[in-house]
mmCIF file of C-alpha atoms in Angstrom:
data_model
loop_
_atom_site.group_PDB
_atom_site.id
_atom_site.type_symbol
_atom_site.label_atom_id
_atom_site.label_comp_id
_atom_site.label_asym_id
_atom_site.label_seq_id
_atom_site.Cartn_x
_atom_site.Cartn_y
_atom_site.Cartn_z
ATOM 1 C CA UNK R 1 188.280 27.633 27.075
ATOM 2 C CA UNK R 2 185.645 27.441 24.357
ATOM 3 C CA UNK R 3 186.463 30.033 21.587
ATOM 4 C CA UNK R 4 182.860 31.389 21.682
ATOM 5 C CA UNK R 5 182.985 31.988 25.431
ATOM 6 C CA UNK R 6 186.358 33.571 25.310
ATOM 7 C CA UNK R 7 185.051 35.996 22.625
ATOM 8 C CA UNK R 8 182.125 36.980 24.837
ATOM 9 C CA UNK R 9 184.410 37.517 27.874
ATOM 10 C CA UNK R 10 186.786 39.588 25.655
ATOM 11 C CA UNK R 11 183.977 41.680 24.297
ATOM 12 C CA UNK R 12 182.407 42.243 27.766
ATOM 13 C CA UNK R 13 185.822 43.363 29.292
ATOM 14 C CA UNK R 14 186.294 45.734 26.432
ATOM 15 C CA UNK R 15 182.889 47.318 26.914
ATOM 16 C CA UNK R 16 183.318 47.690 30.671
ATOM 17 C CA UNK R 17 186.746 49.253 30.059
ATOM 18 C CA UNK R 18 185.121 51.798 27.696
ATOM 19 C CA UNK R 19 182.369 52.529 30.120
ATOM 20 C CA UNK R 20 184.876 53.247 32.906
ATOM 21 C CA UNK R 21 186.778 55.636 30.551
ATOM 22 C CA UNK R 22 183.720 57.758 30.148
ATOM 23 C CA UNK R 23 184.022 59.264 33.498
ATOM 24 C CA UNK R 24 186.474 62.221 33.948
ATOM 25 C CA UNK R 25 189.609 61.277 35.763
ATOM 26 C CA UNK R 26 189.563 62.292 39.278
ATOM 27 C CA UNK R 27 185.804 62.795 39.399
ATOM 28 C CA UNK R 28 183.549 61.108 41.848
ATOM 29 C CA UNK R 29 180.076 59.774 40.793
ATOM 30 C CA UNK R 30 177.124 61.707 42.024
ATOM 31 C CA UNK R 31 176.131 60.240 45.291
ATOM 32 C CA UNK R 32 173.790 61.208 48.091
ATOM 33 C CA UNK R 33 175.493 60.751 51.438
ATOM 34 C CA UNK R 34 173.689 60.000 54.664
ATOM 35 C CA UNK R 35 175.286 62.762 56.634
ATOM 36 C CA UNK R 36 172.728 65.161 58.276
ATOM 37 C CA UNK R 37 174.164 68.692 58.585
ATOM 38 C CA UNK R 38 175.268 69.494 62.149
ATOM 39 C CA UNK R 39 172.744 71.139 64.354
ATOM 40 C CA UNK R 40 172.846 74.873 63.922
ATOM 41 C CA UNK R 41 171.489 77.836 65.717
ATOM 42 C CA UNK R 42 168.598 79.499 64.111
ATOM 43 C CA UNK R 43 169.701 82.685 62.476
ATOM 44 C CA UNK R 44 167.964 85.826 63.704
ATOM 45 C CA UNK R 45 166.549 86.452 60.167
ATOM 46 C CA UNK R 46 165.031 82.939 59.861
ATOM 47 C CA UNK R 47 161.344 82.514 60.264
ATOM 48 C CA UNK R 48 160.366 80.898 63.556
ATOM 49 C CA UNK R 49 157.163 80.235 65.492
ATOM 50 C CA UNK R 50 157.929 81.604 69.033
ATOM 51 C CA UNK R 51 155.660 80.676 71.869
ATOM 52 C CA UNK R 52 153.458 83.395 73.135
ATOM 53 C CA UNK R 53 153.484 81.873 76.682
ATOM 54 C CA UNK R 54 156.844 81.414 78.044
ATOM 55 C CA UNK R 55 157.544 78.324 80.241
ATOM 56 C CA UNK R 56 159.922 75.410 80.760
ATOM 57 C CA UNK R 57 158.468 73.262 77.994
ATOM 58 C CA UNK R 58 158.142 75.943 75.323
ATOM 59 C CA UNK R 59 160.597 76.155 72.371
ATOM 60 C CA UNK R 60 161.040 78.245 69.277
ATOM 61 C CA UNK R 61 160.215 76.262 66.138
ATOM 62 C CA UNK R 62 162.095 76.955 63.010
ATOM 63 C CA UNK R 63 159.719 77.357 60.023
ATOM 64 C CA UNK R 64 160.235 76.257 56.445
ATOM 65 C CA UNK R 65 161.871 73.135 57.857
ATOM 66 C CA UNK R 66 161.295 69.635 59.184
ATOM 67 C CA UNK R 67 160.234 68.944 62.713
ATOM 68 C CA UNK R 68 161.182 65.597 64.089
ATOM 69 C CA UNK R 69 159.024 63.486 66.487
ATOM 70 C CA UNK R 70 157.596 59.984 67.317
ATOM 71 C CA UNK R 71 161.022 58.495 67.803
ATOM 72 C CA UNK R 72 162.653 59.802 64.521
ATOM 73 C CA UNK R 73 165.790 61.855 64.668
ATOM 74 C CA UNK R 74 168.277 63.511 62.210
ATOM 75 C CA UNK R 75 170.625 60.491 62.703
ATOM 76 C CA UNK R 76 168.033 57.964 61.596
ATOM 77 C CA UNK R 77 166.214 59.982 58.760
ATOM 78 C CA UNK R 78 168.158 62.781 57.079
ATOM 79 C CA UNK R 79 166.462 65.561 55.032
ATOM 80 C CA UNK R 80 168.449 65.638 51.770
ATOM 81 C CA UNK R 81 166.347 68.225 49.995
ATOM 82 C CA UNK R 82 163.529 70.543 50.956
ATOM 83 C CA UNK R 83 161.694 73.042 48.759
ATOM 84 C CA UNK R 84 158.700 74.707 47.486
ATOM 85 C CA UNK R 85 157.285 75.837 44.171
ATOM 86 C CA UNK R 86 154.098 77.451 42.838
ATOM 87 C CA UNK R 87 152.092 75.143 40.449
ATOM 88 C CA UNK R 88 150.527 76.475 37.243
ATOM 89 C CA UNK R 89 147.100 76.929 39.172
ATOM 90 C CA UNK R 90 148.784 79.068 41.885
ATOM 91 C CA UNK R 91 148.723 76.359 44.620
ATOM 92 C CA UNK R 92 151.975 75.614 46.634
ATOM 93 C CA UNK R 93 153.865 72.364 46.308
ATOM 94 C CA UNK R 94 156.086 71.404 49.182
ATOM 95 C CA UNK R 95 158.680 68.563 48.754
ATOM 96 C CA UNK R 96 161.004 66.984 51.070
ATOM 97 C CA UNK R 97 163.530 64.141 50.160
ATOM 98 C CA UNK R 98 164.025 61.912 53.180
ATOM 99 C CA UNK R 99 166.967 59.410 53.466
ATOM 100 C CA UNK R 100 166.945 56.378 55.789
ATOM 101 C CA UNK R 101 170.313 56.443 57.606
ATOM 102 C CA UNK R 102 169.812 53.180 59.493
ATOM 103 C CA UNK R 103 170.275 49.632 58.531
ATOM 104 C CA UNK R 104 166.528 48.746 58.959
ATOM 105 C CA UNK R 105 163.467 49.659 56.844
ATOM 106 C CA UNK R 106 161.510 52.656 58.292
ATOM 107 C CA UNK R 107 157.751 53.480 57.902
ATOM 108 C CA UNK R 108 157.792 57.246 58.470
ATOM 109 C CA UNK R 109 154.824 59.524 58.230
ATOM 110 C CA UNK R 110 154.545 63.283 57.290
ATOM 111 C CA UNK R 111 152.221 66.151 57.362
ATOM 112 C CA UNK R 112 152.289 69.781 56.252
ATOM 113 C CA UNK R 113 151.072 72.963 57.958
ATOM 114 C CA UNK R 114 150.876 76.060 55.910
ATOM 115 C CA UNK R 115 151.105 79.413 57.783
ATOM 116 C CA UNK R 116 150.371 83.108 56.884
ATOM 117 C CA UNK R 117 152.529 86.035 57.703
ATOM 118 C CA UNK R 118 150.986 86.115 61.191
ATOM 119 C CA UNK R 119 151.890 82.389 61.733
ATOM 120 C CA UNK R 120 148.235 81.372 61.502
ATOM 121 C CA UNK R 121 147.133 78.244 59.480
ATOM 122 C CA UNK R 122 146.165 79.118 55.989
ATOM 123 C CA UNK R 123 144.091 75.748 55.710
ATOM 124 C CA UNK R 124 143.833 72.830 57.809
ATOM 125 C CA UNK R 125 147.025 70.677 58.424
ATOM 126 C CA UNK R 126 147.243 67.945 55.772
ATOM 127 C CA UNK R 127 146.463 64.263 56.783
ATOM 128 C CA UNK R 128 149.463 62.082 57.535
ATOM 129 C CA UNK R 129 151.089 60.420 54.492
ATOM 130 C CA UNK R 130 153.214 57.360 54.879
ATOM 131 C CA UNK R 131 156.804 57.409 53.450
ATOM 132 C CA UNK R 132 158.355 54.041 53.179
ATOM 133 C CA UNK R 133 162.233 54.099 53.384
ATOM 134 C CA UNK R 134 164.442 51.095 52.731
ATOM 135 C CA UNK R 135 167.924 50.885 54.499
ATOM 136 C CA UNK R 136 169.939 53.683 52.877
ATOM 137 C CA UNK R 137 167.033 54.445 50.589
ATOM 138 C CA UNK R 138 165.320 57.779 49.634
ATOM 139 C CA UNK R 139 161.606 58.543 49.900
ATOM 140 C CA UNK R 140 159.831 61.557 48.820
ATOM 141 C CA UNK R 141 157.258 63.564 50.697
ATOM 142 C CA UNK R 142 155.201 65.791 48.400
ATOM 143 C CA UNK R 143 152.092 67.749 49.464
ATOM 144 C CA UNK R 144 150.099 70.487 47.630
ATOM 145 C CA UNK R 145 148.123 73.250 49.119
ATOM 146 C CA UNK R 146 144.310 73.040 48.568
ATOM 147 C CA UNK R 147 144.017 76.642 47.753
ATOM 148 C CA UNK R 148 146.179 79.542 46.385
ATOM 149 C CA UNK R 149 145.995 81.254 49.787
ATOM 150 C CA UNK R 150 148.603 83.587 51.149
ATOM 151 C CA UNK R 151 151.093 81.200 52.315
ATOM 152 C CA UNK R 152 154.219 82.796 54.049
ATOM 153 C CA UNK R 153 155.863 79.685 55.629
ATOM 154 C CA UNK R 154 155.468 76.049 56.150
ATOM 155 C CA UNK R 155 156.282 73.282 58.693
ATOM 156 C CA UNK R 156 156.573 69.567 57.718
ATOM 157 C CA UNK R 157 156.270 67.223 60.683
ATOM 158 C CA UNK R 158 157.779 63.679 60.421
ATOM 159 C CA UNK R 159 157.613 60.686 62.740
ATOM 160 C CA UNK R 160 157.452 56.854 62.926
ATOM 161 C CA UNK R 161 154.217 55.480 61.408
ATOM 162 C CA UNK R 162 152.387 53.384 63.802
ATOM 163 C CA UNK R 163 150.834 50.132 62.425
ATOM 164 C CA UNK R 164 147.529 48.870 64.089
ATOM 165 C CA UNK R 165 147.538 45.544 65.704
#
């Protein structure tokens, strides 16, 4: 072997060994797993949107959550993080981290509805936004309220994006 190549290989091996030693023994690297939490019953204290007219096709909808539709499920797209914060101007920022759990790219879409304490819309529902998810990848949905209205809860709807043609 060429002495110069041997020196480069030796140096590279030493650097890789040092990098591996930086991690604490027994610790795992930070990773996001594609494992949606099991379906849970809605706690009595959780905010919900209950139907005012009872019937066979009415369901209670959990608020401050993601509602799946248009062929997406918790098994295909997992919500890895969900949260809100007030901006400096007093508007509300809502964020959802979505992870593609399938082996194929997914074009998802999402929209946000903000509700007051009486479960009435504070402002019009946001337009649909596209979120592109590569296989095993993460996409971020971020929406801001238009006003600093009295927002009590929110609902994010997600579904498959439909391409024309």
